[in-house]
Amino acid sequence: MDSTRVTEHPTSFDRPTAGGDPADPRGALLRTPVPPRASGSALPVQGHAGETPPTAGTGAFEHSQPGTEPAAGSDAHRPRPAADGVPVQPGGAQTGSASGSGSGAAPGPAAPPRGERRSGQLTAPGRPTPMRRDGDRLRFVGAATRRIARGMDLDEIVMGLCRATVPTFADAILVYLREPLPVGDERPTGPLVLRLRRTDRIPAERDTENGFTPAVQPEPSELETVGSELCEVRPGSALAEVLRGVRPVFTDTPAARAALPELLGDDGDFTVPDGRRAILAPLRGRRRVIGAALFLRGPERVAFEADDLLVAAQLATHSALGIDKAVLYGREAYIADELQRTMLPENLPRCTGVRLASRYLPAAETARVGGDWYDAIPLPGSRVALVVGDVMGHSMTSAAIMGQLRTTAQTLAGLDLPPQEVLHHLAEQAQRLGTDRMATCLYAVYDPVSHRITVANAGHPPPVLLHLGGHAEVLRVPAGAPIGVGGVDFEAVELDAPAGATLLLYTDGLVESRLRDVWTGIEQLRERLAVTAQLTGPDHPPPLEALCDEVLDMLGPGDRDDDIALLAARFDGIAPSDVAYWFLEPDDTAPGRARRLARRSLARWGMEDLTDSVELLVSEVVTNAVRYATKPVTLRLLRTDVLRCEVGDDVPQLPRLRQARATDEGGRGLYLVNRLARRWGATRLSTGKVVWFELNRG
């Protein structure tokens, strides 16, 4: 009689010897020794508890569950060989052997009772059956690791571990993770603290038809009680030694038994079943231990075996690596969100004569950053610069380039350069950043006093102006070349901006996609604005925030190919009756004349209560201007929600607030302005500077 060895895999290794390391990674899960059998004898029938071997041509059941076995009595099932070391079942027939020399086979053993297990224990109805062969463990580990790997964030990975483990491998699981979780190569500070992240268990009563929720909840069992949610791992403690060992251990060992009270708490509410019914598996990432998992089986279920330590090691390794990747992904997403947030304005400024609203949408959830930006920059003379731009791509590099271009645009706007000059300098900056740095940009300056807007374009989609009556038009603005081409000039046009009109600036992601070209999208946008304006009537423009939402609602399922930046400006303007403007000769009589003009305007506007403060501050600012000016000084008063005073001269040097000494005869003008005014500031112009201050209306 020849002795042969049947394996579950083409490559097999010897089984670890008694007393050897059960966590040997050399592939102990890949072999199933089969006892020798006589020639011509039939294979002994030995199936899973509650499971009949599959028929030919049908998929094998990975792990049998109650109620899923095929019909009893089927002759098409082929019996499986018995595993090594299966004890004689109590009350059952002995395993027969062949007799004779080929004339017939001895009858096989009697069919085991339903629920019979490898250890000889009976399986209670409604409980999962154990994995009897190494092939079962291999299939389980493969399915479990695939489920764990599907998770993208921390919660999905931990939930995948719990759902893959319970009830196939364990009746309950407790997952502890480090608090806080270290990211990458950063070195944790402070003590090692573990927090209970998630628990999962088999319900005490299973409803095979409608799920796991029974009509009446039974009393909680020892596996349902949750241990301590937070524990600190003290250096040199038993728990620290188990975690340092990295490999899973049975909790019946002295080291693990001493570590359990530290992990679960000393209050005694949580009791671990006796015997090999619990496995403590450290979760180790790439650099350090990041947590632990406790696998539990109830007293009515067969205990863990030595090979189950290998299964626990595989589950812990895949889970820990997945958690490490999820933490790194979360950190990258956080950095991307912070980068995009800091690159875009957190709050739009409150500018005189104009109301603003904005939106930004990334291209997709996986691409949180992009090259689109918008901005609103207050300018001297109560004007405001409206900017929208688009750098090619939606990556971290595009966002970084966008941030540099936006900073450059803000600096150039502070110099009060014309829109075409701003685009020219932006193009030079893009060329300095690299030869392949391409972007489009639209720069517009709105003057609420003259009710005019000056626009320059660098390859960007044209803006849309929605009039008060509901008519929407695409402004005729020269397209120009994109920023970064080099060697081209930009042209600016000046257009009317009537009060009540709304200007919409946007990037091409709003109007262009794989399903439509840019001009079709622009026409759809124009029609959408006109329809929205008709809902509020001809005399009332639609609210800005609601208008932005309506515009974004025009996007279809396939229209999100690029990130989107949207800036809406409602032109309120400043009425001519609320503006007073004068020229003052730079001589000694200018301060007195400025006081008289300001007093008359305040009396006409019914703001006499501000006369004393305005006369004092106007006198100080005009005196400082005529001291150095060589051309006429300008004085302008604007009445809006506040009273604004602007004094301009041809000297580019900005005034500086300083503390005058007691012996100084001057130097206290700006100190008074700083104490009495609501706000004040100074802006350098191409022709000089403007000093302004604001006072609250009484």
XYZ file of C-alpha atoms in Angstrom, residues 582 584 589-603 611 615 618 635 637:
22
model
C -13.618 119.413 -5.475
C -8.068 122.486 -4.072
C -5.964 128.450 2.199
C -6.756 124.864 1.143
C -7.497 123.493 4.674
C -9.970 126.279 5.475
C -11.727 125.917 2.145
C -11.941 122.144 2.629
C -13.652 122.622 5.989
C -16.265 124.984 4.534
C -17.035 122.666 1.586
C -17.400 119.662 3.849
C -19.701 121.566 6.218
C -22.033 122.590 3.370
C -22.271 119.055 2.020
C -23.063 117.624 5.446
C -25.815 120.212 5.927
C -19.655 118.290 11.210
C -13.956 119.321 9.738
C -10.433 116.861 6.707
C -11.303 116.184 -2.072
C -17.100 112.938 -0.008
